[in-house]
Amino acid sequence: MTLVNDAAPAAVNTTGRRFRAFTAKHLDELTARAGLTAEQRLAIQAVATVLPFRTNSYVVDELIDWSAAPDDPIYRLVFPQEDMLPAEDVARIADLLRRGAPRAEVNAAAHEVRLKLNPHPAGQLQLNIPTLHEEPMPGVQHKYPETVLFFPKQGQTCHAYCTYCFRWAQFVGEPDLKMAGDDVERLKRYLLAHPEVTSVLFTGGDPMIMGEPVLRRYIEPLLELEQLESIRIGSKALAYWPQRWVTDPDADDTLRLFEKVVNAGKNLAFMAHFTHPRELEPHLVSEATRRIRSTGAVIRTQAPLIRTINDTPLTWETMWRRQLRMGMVPYYMFVERDTGPQDYFAVPLTRAYEIFRDAYKNTSGLCRTVRGPSMSATPGKVCVDGVVEIGGEKLFVLHFIQCRDPELVNRPFFAKYDPEAVWLTDLRPAFADRFPFEGRVPGGDVTAHDVVAAGPSL
Protein backbone atom coordinates (compact mmCIF):
# COMPACT_ATOMS: atom_id res chain seq x y z
CA MET A 1 0.00 0.00 0.00
CA THR A 2 1.17 3.50 -0.76
CA LEU A 3 1.11 5.49 2.49
CA VAL A 4 0.86 8.94 0.92
CA ASN A 5 -0.88 10.22 -2.17
CA ASP A 6 0.55 12.22 -5.04
CA ALA A 7 -0.69 15.49 -3.55
CA ALA A 8 1.46 15.08 -0.47
CA PRO A 9 5.24 14.94 -0.22
CA ALA A 10 6.57 11.48 -0.96
CA ALA A 11 7.16 9.22 2.01
CA VAL A 12 10.74 9.30 3.15
CA ASN A 13 12.90 6.89 5.08
CA THR A 14 13.12 8.32 8.57
CA THR A 15 15.70 5.77 9.72
CA GLY A 16 18.51 7.70 11.32
CA ARG A 17 16.72 11.05 11.08
CA ARG A 18 16.48 13.24 14.14
CA PHE A 19 13.15 13.39 15.88
CA ARG A 20 10.89 16.22 14.66
CA ALA A 21 7.67 17.01 16.49
CA PHE A 22 4.58 18.67 15.06
CA THR A 23 2.34 20.59 17.46
CA ALA A 24 -0.82 22.69 17.30
CA LYS A 25 1.00 25.44 15.40
CA HIS A 26 1.40 22.97 12.50
CA LEU A 27 -2.22 21.79 12.53
CA ASP A 28 -3.59 24.02 9.79
CA GLU A 29 -0.87 23.03 7.35
CA LEU A 30 -1.17 19.33 8.14
CA THR A 31 -4.96 19.10 8.11
CA ALA A 32 -5.01 20.90 4.76
CA ARG A 33 -3.24 17.81 3.38
CA ALA A 34 -6.32 15.85 4.38
CA GLY A 35 -8.47 18.02 2.10
CA LEU A 36 -10.34 19.80 4.90
CA THR A 37 -11.96 23.18 4.36
CA ALA A 38 -10.86 26.30 6.20
CA GLU A 39 -13.94 26.11 8.44
CA GLN A 40 -13.25 22.45 9.28
CA ARG A 41 -9.64 23.28 10.06
CA LEU A 42 -10.72 26.07 12.38
CA ALA A 43 -13.01 23.66 14.26
CA ILE A 44 -10.09 21.27 14.62
CA GLN A 45 -7.96 24.10 15.97
CA ALA A 46 -10.71 24.73 18.51
CA VAL A 47 -10.65 21.11 19.66
CA ALA A 48 -6.86 21.31 19.93
CA THR A 49 -7.14 24.17 22.41
CA VAL A 50 -8.93 21.76 24.78
CA LEU A 51 -7.23 18.44 24.05
CA PRO A 52 -3.53 18.02 23.29
CA PHE A 53 -2.07 17.52 19.82
CA ARG A 54 1.41 16.30 19.03
CA THR A 55 2.76 14.01 16.35
CA ASN A 56 6.08 13.53 14.57
CA SER A 57 7.70 13.06 11.19
CA TYR A 58 7.72 9.25 11.41
CA VAL A 59 3.97 9.06 12.01
CA VAL A 60 3.21 11.69 9.35
CA ASP A 61 5.54 10.32 6.67
CA GLU A 62 5.48 6.58 7.30
CA LEU A 63 2.19 5.58 8.93
CA ILE A 64 -0.61 7.82 7.67
CA ASP A 65 -2.26 7.02 4.34
CA TRP A 66 -2.94 10.58 3.23
CA SER A 67 -4.96 9.37 0.24
CA ALA A 68 -7.54 8.06 2.73
CA ALA A 69 -7.42 10.97 5.18
CA PRO A 70 -9.32 12.14 7.12
CA ASP A 71 -10.85 8.65 7.40
CA ASP A 72 -7.48 6.87 7.60
CA PRO A 73 -7.27 5.15 11.03
CA ILE A 74 -3.77 6.41 11.82
CA TYR A 75 -4.80 9.95 10.88
CA ARG A 76 -7.76 9.63 13.26
CA LEU A 77 -5.44 8.15 15.85
CA VAL A 78 -3.36 11.33 16.14
CA PHE A 79 -5.31 14.23 14.62
CA PRO A 80 -8.23 15.91 16.46
CA GLN A 81 -11.67 15.58 14.89
CA GLU A 82 -14.08 18.51 14.83
CA ASP A 83 -16.91 16.45 16.36
CA MET A 84 -14.88 14.98 19.23
CA LEU A 85 -16.34 17.57 21.62
CA PRO A 86 -19.89 18.98 22.01
CA ALA A 87 -20.75 21.18 19.04
CA GLU A 88 -21.60 24.17 21.22
CA ASP A 89 -18.18 24.06 22.91
CA VAL A 90 -16.35 23.77 19.59
CA ALA A 91 -18.39 26.62 18.07
CA ARG A 92 -17.72 28.87 21.05
CA ILE A 93 -13.95 28.40 20.95
CA ALA A 94 -13.83 28.54 17.15
CA ASP A 95 -15.58 31.91 17.32
CA LEU A 96 -12.96 33.14 19.80
CA LEU A 97 -10.19 32.02 17.46
CA ARG A 98 -11.90 33.53 14.42
CA ARG A 99 -12.08 36.99 15.96
CA GLY A 100 -8.59 36.82 17.46
CA ALA A 101 -9.68 36.87 21.09
CA PRO A 102 -6.94 37.28 23.72
CA ARG A 103 -5.12 34.05 24.53
CA ALA A 104 -6.26 34.28 28.17
CA GLU A 105 -9.91 34.27 27.05
CA VAL A 106 -9.35 31.25 24.79
CA ASN A 107 -7.52 29.40 27.57
CA ALA A 108 -10.30 30.13 30.06
CA ALA A 109 -12.90 28.71 27.67
CA ALA A 110 -10.76 25.63 27.05
CA HIS A 111 -10.34 25.14 30.81
CA GLU A 112 -14.11 25.16 31.32
CA VAL A 113 -14.54 22.43 28.73
CA ARG A 114 -11.72 20.31 30.20
CA LEU A 115 -13.34 20.27 33.62
CA LYS A 116 -16.44 18.68 32.07
CA LEU A 117 -14.36 15.83 30.62
CA ASN A 118 -13.53 13.98 33.87
CA PRO A 119 -9.76 14.62 33.60
CA HIS A 120 -8.84 12.13 36.32
CA PRO A 121 -11.04 9.02 35.98
CA ALA A 122 -11.42 6.06 38.34
CA GLY A 123 -10.86 8.13 41.46
CA GLN A 124 -7.12 8.15 40.84
CA LEU A 125 -6.46 11.35 42.79
CA GLN A 126 -8.77 10.56 45.70
CA LEU A 127 -8.04 6.86 46.06
CA ASN A 128 -4.69 6.05 44.42
CA ILE A 129 -2.22 8.62 45.78
CA PRO A 130 -0.33 7.02 48.70
CA THR A 131 1.41 8.74 51.60
CA LEU A 132 4.73 8.24 53.32
CA HIS A 133 4.93 9.56 56.89
CA GLU A 134 1.54 11.21 56.28
CA GLU A 135 2.88 13.16 53.29
CA PRO A 136 1.44 12.53 49.78
CA MET A 137 3.71 10.90 47.21
CA PRO A 138 3.74 13.10 44.07
CA GLY A 139 3.83 11.12 40.86
CA VAL A 140 2.98 7.81 42.54
CA GLN A 141 -0.19 5.74 42.40
CA HIS A 142 -0.87 2.60 44.42
CA LYS A 143 -4.22 1.12 43.49
CA TYR A 144 -3.56 -2.61 43.74
CA PRO A 145 -1.52 -4.11 46.61
CA GLU A 146 1.29 -5.61 44.51
CA THR A 147 1.76 -2.85 41.90
CA VAL A 148 2.94 0.76 42.17
CA LEU A 149 2.78 3.22 39.27
CA PHE A 150 5.42 5.92 38.97
CA PHE A 151 5.17 8.98 36.71
CA PRO A 152 8.75 10.22 36.14
CA LYS A 153 8.81 13.99 35.82
CA GLN A 154 10.85 14.02 32.59
CA GLY A 155 8.63 11.37 30.98
CA GLN A 156 5.32 13.22 30.98
CA THR A 157 5.05 13.74 27.25
CA CYS A 158 5.01 11.36 24.26
CA HIS A 159 6.48 11.09 20.77
CA ALA A 160 2.88 11.59 19.59
CA TYR A 161 -0.46 11.85 21.38
CA CYS A 162 -3.39 9.54 20.72
CA THR A 163 -6.69 11.37 20.26
CA TYR A 164 -8.44 9.05 22.75
CA CYS A 165 -5.68 9.13 25.40
CA PHE A 166 -7.04 8.72 28.92
CA ARG A 167 -3.95 10.53 30.25
CA TRP A 168 -4.72 13.63 28.14
CA ALA A 169 -4.80 15.82 31.25
CA GLN A 170 -1.04 15.30 31.61
CA PHE A 171 -0.38 17.21 28.40
CA VAL A 172 -2.56 20.34 28.45
CA GLY A 173 -0.28 22.60 30.47
CA GLU A 174 -2.43 22.73 33.62
CA PRO A 175 -0.26 21.90 36.66
CA ASP A 176 -3.23 20.97 38.83
CA LEU A 177 -4.15 18.18 36.39
CA LYS A 178 -0.66 16.73 36.05
CA MET A 179 0.93 13.83 37.93
CA ALA A 180 4.73 13.72 38.08
CA GLY A 181 7.51 12.92 40.52
CA ASP A 182 11.29 12.80 40.53
CA ASP A 183 12.24 11.56 44.03
CA VAL A 184 13.26 7.98 43.39
CA GLU A 185 14.87 7.66 46.84
CA ARG A 186 11.53 8.48 48.46
CA LEU A 187 9.90 5.96 46.13
CA LYS A 188 12.39 3.35 47.39
CA ARG A 189 11.53 4.15 51.00
CA TYR A 190 7.84 3.76 50.21
CA LEU A 191 8.42 0.39 48.56
CA LEU A 192 10.49 -0.84 51.51
CA ALA A 193 7.63 0.17 53.80
CA HIS A 194 5.26 -1.86 51.62
CA PRO A 195 6.81 -5.31 51.07
CA GLU A 196 3.60 -6.44 49.36
CA VAL A 197 4.66 -4.43 46.30
CA THR A 198 6.40 -6.71 43.82
CA SER A 199 6.09 -4.66 40.62
CA VAL A 200 6.75 -1.04 39.62
CA LEU A 201 5.27 0.36 36.41
CA PHE A 202 6.91 3.43 34.88
CA THR A 203 4.20 5.28 33.02
CA GLY A 204 3.27 8.71 31.74
CA GLY A 205 3.23 10.23 29.26
CA ASP A 206 5.85 7.88 27.93
CA PRO A 207 9.00 6.97 29.90
CA MET A 208 10.79 6.25 26.61
CA ILE A 209 10.72 9.95 25.74
CA MET A 210 13.51 10.21 28.32
CA GLY A 211 17.12 9.76 27.31
CA GLU A 212 19.01 6.77 28.68
CA PRO A 213 20.91 8.71 31.40
CA VAL A 214 17.63 10.01 32.88
CA LEU A 215 15.85 6.66 32.54
CA ARG A 216 18.80 4.99 34.26
CA ARG A 217 18.57 7.36 37.23
CA TYR A 218 15.04 6.17 37.86
CA ILE A 219 15.49 2.45 37.21
CA GLU A 220 18.91 1.56 38.64
CA PRO A 221 18.11 2.34 42.30
CA LEU A 222 15.15 -0.06 42.21
CA LEU A 223 17.32 -2.99 41.16
CA GLU A 224 18.64 -3.17 44.72
CA LEU A 225 15.19 -4.04 46.08
CA GLU A 226 14.88 -7.78 46.56
CA GLN A 227 11.09 -7.56 46.89
CA LEU A 228 10.65 -6.42 43.28
CA GLU A 229 9.95 -9.22 40.84
CA SER A 230 9.26 -7.06 37.82
CA ILE A 231 9.77 -3.62 36.37
CA ARG A 232 7.34 -2.51 33.69
CA ILE A 233 7.65 0.31 31.18
CA GLY A 234 4.42 1.48 29.59
CA SER A 235 5.19 2.95 26.18
CA LYS A 236 3.79 3.83 22.76
CA ALA A 237 7.28 4.58 21.41
CA LEU A 238 7.65 1.24 19.63
CA ALA A 239 4.77 2.32 17.38
CA TYR A 240 5.46 6.07 17.21
CA TRP A 241 9.28 6.24 17.24
CA PRO A 242 10.98 2.81 16.89
CA GLN A 243 14.24 4.64 16.16
CA ARG A 244 14.52 4.88 19.95
CA TRP A 245 16.07 1.39 19.94
CA VAL A 246 17.75 1.37 16.54
CA THR A 247 19.28 4.65 15.38
CA ASP A 248 18.87 7.19 18.20
CA PRO A 249 22.22 8.15 19.71
CA ASP A 250 21.48 6.39 23.00
CA ALA A 251 19.76 3.32 21.48
CA ASP A 252 22.57 0.93 22.43
CA ASP A 253 22.91 2.38 25.94
CA THR A 254 19.17 1.94 26.46
CA LEU A 255 19.39 -1.71 25.45
CA ARG A 256 22.29 -2.21 27.88
CA LEU A 257 20.13 -0.72 30.63
CA PHE A 258 17.39 -3.22 29.75
CA GLU A 259 19.97 -6.01 29.99
CA LYS A 260 21.03 -4.76 33.41
CA VAL A 261 17.47 -5.03 34.68
CA VAL A 262 17.20 -8.61 33.44
CA ASN A 263 20.65 -9.54 34.79
CA ALA A 264 19.58 -8.20 38.19
CA GLY A 265 17.00 -10.97 38.28
CA LYS A 266 13.98 -8.80 37.47
CA ASN A 267 11.40 -9.47 34.82
CA LEU A 268 11.49 -6.47 32.47
CA ALA A 269 8.05 -6.17 30.92
CA PHE A 270 7.87 -3.68 28.06
CA MET A 271 4.18 -2.81 27.83
CA ALA A 272 3.88 -1.82 24.17
CA HIS A 273 0.84 0.11 23.02
CA PHE A 274 -0.24 -0.82 19.48
CA THR A 275 -3.63 0.44 18.32
CA HIS A 276 -3.70 -0.67 14.68
CA PRO A 277 -1.90 -3.31 12.57
CA ARG A 278 -0.31 -0.67 10.34
CA GLU A 279 1.87 0.40 13.26
CA LEU A 280 3.50 -3.03 13.09
CA GLU A 281 4.30 -2.97 9.37
CA PRO A 282 7.53 -0.91 9.08
CA HIS A 283 10.77 -2.89 9.10
CA LEU A 284 12.07 -0.48 11.71
CA VAL A 285 9.47 -1.81 14.18
CA SER A 286 10.61 -5.39 13.56
CA GLU A 287 14.22 -4.42 14.13
CA ALA A 288 13.43 -2.46 17.29
CA THR A 289 11.37 -5.39 18.57
CA ARG A 290 14.21 -7.82 17.86
CA ARG A 291 16.70 -5.63 19.69
CA ILE A 292 14.45 -5.19 22.75
CA ARG A 293 13.79 -8.92 22.97
CA SER A 294 17.51 -9.67 22.66
CA THR A 295 18.00 -8.01 26.07
CA GLY A 296 15.76 -10.59 27.76
CA ALA A 297 12.86 -8.15 28.08
CA VAL A 298 9.34 -9.43 27.37
CA ILE A 299 7.14 -7.27 25.13
CA ARG A 300 3.47 -7.40 26.08
CA THR A 301 0.94 -5.55 23.93
CA GLN A 302 -2.18 -3.65 24.85
CA ALA A 303 -4.58 -1.04 23.48
CA PRO A 304 -8.13 0.18 23.90
CA LEU A 305 -10.94 -0.64 21.52
CA ILE A 306 -11.68 2.64 19.73
CA ARG A 307 -14.59 3.47 17.44
CA THR A 308 -13.53 4.44 13.88
CA ILE A 309 -9.94 3.30 14.49
CA ASN A 310 -9.86 -0.41 15.41
CA ASP A 311 -13.47 -1.47 15.99
CA THR A 312 -13.51 -4.62 13.83
CA PRO A 313 -12.60 -8.22 14.74
CA LEU A 314 -10.25 -8.49 11.75
CA THR A 315 -8.21 -5.54 12.98
CA TRP A 316 -7.57 -7.17 16.35
CA GLU A 317 -7.03 -10.66 14.94
CA THR A 318 -4.48 -9.27 12.48
CA MET A 319 -2.77 -7.32 15.23
CA TRP A 320 -2.51 -10.22 17.68
CA ARG A 321 -1.30 -12.69 15.06
CA ARG A 322 1.33 -10.28 13.77
CA GLN A 323 2.50 -9.52 17.29
CA LEU A 324 2.84 -13.23 18.01
CA ARG A 325 5.00 -13.73 14.90
CA MET A 326 7.21 -10.87 16.06
CA GLY A 327 7.70 -12.49 19.47
CA MET A 328 5.35 -10.25 21.44
CA VAL A 329 2.73 -11.40 23.95
CA PRO A 330 -0.83 -10.09 23.38
CA TYR A 331 -1.96 -8.89 26.80
CA TYR A 332 -5.01 -6.58 26.96
CA MET A 333 -7.91 -5.21 24.96
CA PHE A 334 -9.19 -2.28 26.99
CA VAL A 335 -12.50 -0.47 26.86
CA GLU A 336 -12.19 3.28 26.20
CA ARG A 337 -12.06 4.95 29.60
CA ASP A 338 -14.60 7.39 31.01
CA THR A 339 -12.62 10.55 30.35
CA GLY A 340 -11.98 13.05 27.58
CA PRO A 341 -13.94 12.43 24.37
CA GLN A 342 -15.26 9.05 25.56
CA ASP A 343 -18.67 9.59 23.95
CA TYR A 344 -16.97 9.96 20.57
CA PHE A 345 -14.69 6.92 20.74
CA ALA A 346 -16.54 4.46 22.98
CA VAL A 347 -17.94 1.16 21.70
CA PRO A 348 -20.93 -0.39 23.54
CA LEU A 349 -19.87 -3.21 25.85
CA THR A 350 -21.97 -5.76 23.99
CA ARG A 351 -20.23 -4.86 20.72
CA ALA A 352 -16.85 -4.81 22.44
CA TYR A 353 -17.41 -8.36 23.63
CA GLU A 354 -18.46 -9.48 20.14
CA ILE A 355 -15.36 -7.94 18.57
CA PHE A 356 -13.10 -9.57 21.16
CA ARG A 357 -14.78 -12.96 20.80
CA ASP A 358 -14.77 -12.95 17.00
CA ALA A 359 -11.08 -12.00 16.90
CA TYR A 360 -10.10 -14.40 19.69
CA LYS A 361 -11.73 -17.43 18.08
CA ASN A 362 -9.56 -17.07 14.97
CA THR A 363 -6.23 -17.11 16.80
CA SER A 364 -4.09 -19.93 18.09
CA GLY A 365 -3.72 -20.72 21.76
CA LEU A 366 -0.47 -18.74 21.86
CA CYS A 367 -2.40 -15.56 21.06
CA ARG A 368 -4.99 -16.28 23.70
CA THR A 369 -2.86 -14.75 26.39
CA VAL A 370 -4.87 -11.60 25.66
CA ARG A 371 -7.57 -10.52 28.10
CA GLY A 372 -10.56 -8.33 27.55
CA PRO A 373 -12.54 -6.37 26.90
CA SER A 374 -11.46 -4.84 30.20
CA MET A 375 -12.61 -1.67 31.94
CA SER A 376 -10.06 0.04 34.21
CA ALA A 377 -12.74 1.36 36.52
CA THR A 378 -12.70 2.72 40.08
CA PRO A 379 -12.92 -0.64 41.87
CA GLY A 380 -10.58 -2.44 39.46
CA LYS A 381 -10.14 -4.01 36.03
CA VAL A 382 -13.53 -5.45 35.08
CA CYS A 383 -13.61 -7.94 32.21
CA VAL A 384 -16.73 -8.58 30.14
CA ASP A 385 -16.82 -12.37 29.84
CA GLY A 386 -19.96 -12.66 27.77
CA VAL A 387 -23.71 -12.28 27.38
CA VAL A 388 -25.94 -15.07 28.68
CA GLU A 389 -29.62 -15.74 29.31
CA ILE A 390 -30.58 -17.03 32.77
CA GLY A 391 -34.20 -17.58 33.73
CA GLY A 392 -35.32 -15.77 30.63
CA GLU A 393 -33.27 -12.68 31.47
CA LYS A 394 -30.36 -11.47 29.34
CA LEU A 395 -27.27 -10.65 31.39
CA PHE A 396 -23.63 -9.61 31.20
CA VAL A 397 -21.17 -11.95 32.87
CA LEU A 398 -18.19 -10.09 34.33
CA HIS A 399 -15.21 -10.67 36.58
CA PHE A 400 -12.35 -8.71 38.12
CA ILE A 401 -8.97 -9.29 36.52
CA GLN A 402 -7.60 -6.96 39.20
CA CYS A 403 -9.34 -5.28 42.12
CA ARG A 404 -8.78 -2.91 45.01
CA ASP A 405 -10.22 -5.71 47.13
CA PRO A 406 -8.14 -8.81 46.26
CA GLU A 407 -10.90 -11.06 47.56
CA LEU A 408 -13.00 -10.16 44.52
CA VAL A 409 -10.36 -11.05 41.91
CA ASN A 410 -11.56 -13.70 39.42
CA ARG A 411 -14.99 -14.03 41.04
CA PRO A 412 -17.80 -13.82 38.45
CA PHE A 413 -20.72 -11.45 38.90
CA PHE A 414 -23.68 -10.42 36.77
CA ALA A 415 -25.18 -7.21 35.43
CA LYS A 416 -28.46 -6.59 33.65
CA TYR A 417 -27.99 -6.49 29.89
CA ASP A 418 -27.95 -3.02 28.42
CA PRO A 419 -27.14 -2.72 24.71
CA GLU A 420 -26.25 0.97 25.13
CA ALA A 421 -23.89 0.59 28.11
CA VAL A 422 -20.31 1.67 27.47
CA TRP A 423 -18.92 1.68 31.02
CA LEU A 424 -19.30 0.04 34.41
CA THR A 425 -21.36 2.93 35.78
CA ASP A 426 -23.96 2.33 33.04
CA LEU A 427 -24.67 -1.17 34.39
CA ARG A 428 -27.10 -2.33 37.06
CA PRO A 429 -26.63 -5.43 39.24
CA ALA A 430 -28.51 -8.67 38.61
CA PHE A 431 -29.64 -11.12 41.32
CA ALA A 432 -28.71 -8.60 44.03
CA ASP A 433 -29.37 -5.06 45.19
CA ARG A 434 -25.78 -4.04 44.55
CA PHE A 435 -22.57 -5.22 42.93
CA PRO A 436 -20.01 -7.14 45.04
CA PHE A 437 -17.63 -4.16 44.99
CA GLU A 438 -20.24 -1.74 46.30
CA GLY A 439 -19.04 -1.87 49.87
CA ARG A 440 -16.07 -0.62 51.82
CA VAL A 441 -12.88 0.00 49.87
CA PRO A 442 -10.08 -1.89 51.67
CA GLY A 443 -7.97 0.46 53.75
CA GLY A 444 -10.30 3.47 53.62
CA ASP A 445 -13.57 5.03 54.68
CA VAL A 446 -14.80 5.69 51.14
CA THR A 447 -17.08 3.04 49.67
CA ALA A 448 -16.76 1.77 46.13
CA HIS A 449 -20.48 2.43 45.76
CA ASP A 450 -19.98 6.08 46.65
CA VAL A 451 -17.04 6.43 44.30
CA VAL A 452 -18.76 4.76 41.37
CA ALA A 453 -21.92 6.77 41.91
CA ALA A 454 -19.90 9.97 41.90
CA GLY A 455 -18.98 9.38 38.27
CA PRO A 456 -17.48 12.25 36.23
CA SER A 457 -17.14 14.61 39.19
CA LEU A 458 -14.06 12.67 40.31
mmCIF file of N, CA and C in Angstrom, residues 218-262:
data_model
loop_
_atom_site.group_PDB
_atom_site.id
_atom_site.type_symbol
_atom_site.label_atom_id
_atom_site.label_comp_id
_atom_site.label_asym_id
_atom_site.label_seq_id
_atom_site.Cartn_x
_atom_site.Cartn_y
_atom_site.Cartn_z
ATOM 1 N N TYR A 218 16.261 6.643 37.237
ATOM 2 C CA TYR A 218 15.037 6.166 37.863
ATOM 3 C C TYR A 218 15.048 4.650 38.092
ATOM 4 N N ILE A 219 15.597 3.905 37.146
ATOM 5 C CA ILE A 219 15.493 2.445 37.206
ATOM 6 C C ILE A 219 16.564 1.804 38.080
ATOM 7 N N GLU A 220 17.802 2.244 37.943
ATOM 8 C CA GLU A 220 18.906 1.563 38.643
ATOM 9 C C GLU A 220 18.698 1.434 40.156
ATOM 10 N N PRO A 221 18.265 2.484 40.841
ATOM 11 C CA PRO A 221 18.111 2.338 42.296
ATOM 12 C C PRO A 221 17.128 1.248 42.708
ATOM 13 N N LEU A 222 16.161 0.949 41.862
ATOM 14 C CA LEU A 222 15.153 -0.058 42.209
ATOM 15 C C LEU A 222 15.688 -1.477 42.085
ATOM 16 N N LEU A 223 16.777 -1.645 41.349
ATOM 17 C CA LEU A 223 17.318 -2.991 41.164
ATOM 18 C C LEU A 223 17.879 -3.564 42.455
ATOM 19 N N GLU A 224 18.120 -2.706 43.440
ATOM 20 C CA GLU A 224 18.643 -3.166 44.724
ATOM 21 C C GLU A 224 17.555 -3.797 45.589
ATOM 22 N N LEU A 225 16.293 -3.596 45.236
ATOM 23 C CA LEU A 225 15.192 -4.043 46.085
ATOM 24 C C LEU A 225 14.847 -5.500 45.783
ATOM 25 N N GLU A 226 15.122 -6.351 46.735
ATOM 26 C CA GLU A 226 14.884 -7.783 46.557
ATOM 27 C C GLU A 226 13.403 -8.086 46.361
ATOM 28 N N GLN A 227 12.521 -7.282 46.952
ATOM 29 C CA GLN A 227 11.090 -7.563 46.889
ATOM 30 C C GLN A 227 10.535 -7.430 45.476
ATOM 31 N N LEU A 228 11.174 -6.641 44.622
ATOM 32 C CA LEU A 228 10.646 -6.417 43.284
ATOM 33 C C LEU A 228 10.913 -7.614 42.380
ATOM 34 N N GLU A 229 9.849 -8.121 41.799
ATOM 35 C CA GLU A 229 9.948 -9.217 40.837
ATOM 36 C C GLU A 229 9.980 -8.707 39.403
ATOM 37 N N SER A 230 9.343 -7.556 39.195
ATOM 38 C CA SER A 230 9.257 -7.056 37.818
ATOM 39 C C SER A 230 9.295 -5.542 37.793
ATOM 40 N N ILE A 231 9.833 -5.040 36.698
ATOM 41 C CA ILE A 231 9.771 -3.620 36.370
ATOM 42 C C ILE A 231 9.102 -3.520 35.013
ATOM 43 N N ARG A 232 8.084 -2.672 34.934
ATOM 44 C CA ARG A 232 7.342 -2.510 33.686
ATOM 45 C C ARG A 232 7.553 -1.096 33.147
ATOM 46 N N ILE A 233 7.567 -0.991 31.841
ATOM 47 C CA ILE A 233 7.647 0.305 31.176
ATOM 48 C C ILE A 233 6.485 0.392 30.204
ATOM 49 N N GLY A 234 5.547 1.286 30.486
ATOM 50 C CA GLY A 234 4.417 1.484 29.586
ATOM 51 C C GLY A 234 4.781 2.486 28.515
ATOM 52 N N SER A 235 4.677 2.092 27.241
ATOM 53 C CA SER A 235 5.194 2.954 26.178
ATOM 54 C C SER A 235 4.464 2.753 24.858
ATOM 55 N N LYS A 236 4.294 3.853 24.127
ATOM 56 C CA LYS A 236 3.791 3.833 22.757
ATOM 57 C C LYS A 236 4.929 4.046 21.760
ATOM 58 N N ALA A 237 6.157 4.191 22.263
ATOM 59 C CA ALA A 237 7.284 4.577 21.409
ATOM 60 C C ALA A 237 7.609 3.529 20.348
ATOM 61 N N LEU A 238 7.353 2.269 20.620
ATOM 62 C CA LEU A 238 7.649 1.239 19.626
ATOM 63 C C LEU A 238 6.806 1.426 18.371
ATOM 64 N N ALA A 239 5.633 2.018 18.525
ATOM 65 C CA ALA A 239 4.772 2.321 17.380
ATOM 66 C C ALA A 239 5.058 3.698 16.797
ATOM 67 N N TYR A 240 5.359 4.681 17.651
ATOM 68 C CA TYR A 240 5.460 6.070 17.211
ATOM 69 C C TYR A 240 6.888 6.556 16.936
ATOM 70 N N TRP A 241 7.885 5.862 17.506
ATOM 71 C CA TRP A 241 9.280 6.241 17.239
ATOM 72 C C TRP A 241 10.191 5.048 17.521
ATOM 73 N N PRO A 242 10.148 4.000 16.668
ATOM 74 C CA PRO A 242 10.978 2.807 16.895
ATOM 75 C C PRO A 242 12.472 3.093 16.791
ATOM 76 N N GLN A 243 12.828 4.232 16.220
ATOM 77 C CA GLN A 243 14.237 4.638 16.160
ATOM 78 C C GLN A 243 14.851 4.689 17.554
ATOM 79 N N ARG A 244 14.032 4.781 18.565
ATOM 80 C CA ARG A 244 14.517 4.879 19.949
ATOM 81 C C ARG A 244 15.437 3.723 20.309
ATOM 82 N N TRP A 245 15.245 2.565 19.644
ATOM 83 C CA TRP A 245 16.074 1.386 19.944
ATOM 84 C C TRP A 245 16.976 0.981 18.782
ATOM 85 N N VAL A 246 16.997 1.769 17.735
ATOM 86 C CA VAL A 246 17.749 1.372 16.539
ATOM 87 C C VAL A 246 18.783 2.416 16.144
ATOM 88 N N THR A 247 18.361 3.643 15.925
ATOM 89 C CA THR A 247 19.281 4.648 15.384
ATOM 90 C C THR A 247 19.460 5.881 16.251
ATOM 91 N N ASP A 248 18.649 6.054 17.302
ATOM 92 C CA ASP A 248 18.868 7.186 18.196
ATOM 93 C C ASP A 248 20.253 7.084 18.842
ATOM 94 N N PRO A 249 20.862 8.196 19.176
ATOM 95 C CA PRO A 249 22.224 8.152 19.712
ATOM 96 C C PRO A 249 22.393 7.284 20.954
ATOM 97 N N ASP A 250 21.362 7.187 21.774
ATOM 98 C CA ASP A 250 21.477 6.387 22.998
ATOM 99 C C ASP A 250 20.751 5.044 22.893
ATOM 100 N N ALA A 251 20.488 4.589 21.666
ATOM 101 C CA ALA A 251 19.762 3.321 21.483
ATOM 102 C C ALA A 251 20.511 2.161 22.137
ATOM 103 N N ASP A 252 21.806 2.045 21.880
ATOM 104 C CA ASP A 252 22.568 0.927 22.429
ATOM 105 C C ASP A 252 22.654 1.012 23.948
ATOM 106 N N ASP A 253 22.834 2.216 24.485
ATOM 107 C CA ASP A 253 22.908 2.377 25.937
ATOM 108 C C ASP A 253 21.585 1.986 26.589
ATOM 109 N N THR A 254 20.483 2.312 25.929
ATOM 110 C CA THR A 254 19.169 1.940 26.457
ATOM 111 C C THR A 254 19.020 0.422 26.509
ATOM 112 N N LEU A 255 19.469 -0.248 25.469
ATOM 113 C CA LEU A 255 19.395 -1.706 25.451
ATOM 114 C C LEU A 255 20.281 -2.318 26.535
ATOM 115 N N ARG A 256 21.429 -1.711 26.797
ATOM 116 C CA ARG A 256 22.289 -2.206 27.880
ATOM 117 C C ARG A 256 21.625 -2.013 29.245
ATOM 118 N N LEU A 257 20.885 -0.914 29.389
ATOM 119 C CA LEU A 257 20.128 -0.722 30.627
ATOM 120 C C LEU A 257 19.070 -1.805 30.779
ATOM 121 N N PHE A 258 18.376 -2.126 29.697
ATOM 122 C CA PHE A 258 17.392 -3.218 29.747
ATOM 123 C C PHE A 258 18.064 -4.520 30.181
ATOM 124 N N GLU A 259 19.231 -4.799 29.619
ATOM 125 C CA GLU A 259 19.968 -6.011 29.993
ATOM 126 C C GLU A 259 20.315 -6.008 31.482
ATOM 127 N N LYS A 260 20.665 -4.851 31.997
ATOM 128 C CA LYS A 260 21.030 -4.756 33.409
ATOM 129 C C LYS A 260 19.851 -5.112 34.299
ATOM 130 N N VAL A 261 18.656 -4.683 33.911
ATOM 131 C CA VAL A 261 17.465 -5.033 34.685
ATOM 132 C C VAL A 261 17.272 -6.549 34.707
ATOM 133 N N VAL A 262 17.387 -7.159 33.543
ATOM 134 C CA VAL A 262 17.197 -8.607 33.445
ATOM 135 C C VAL A 262 18.290 -9.344 34.215
#
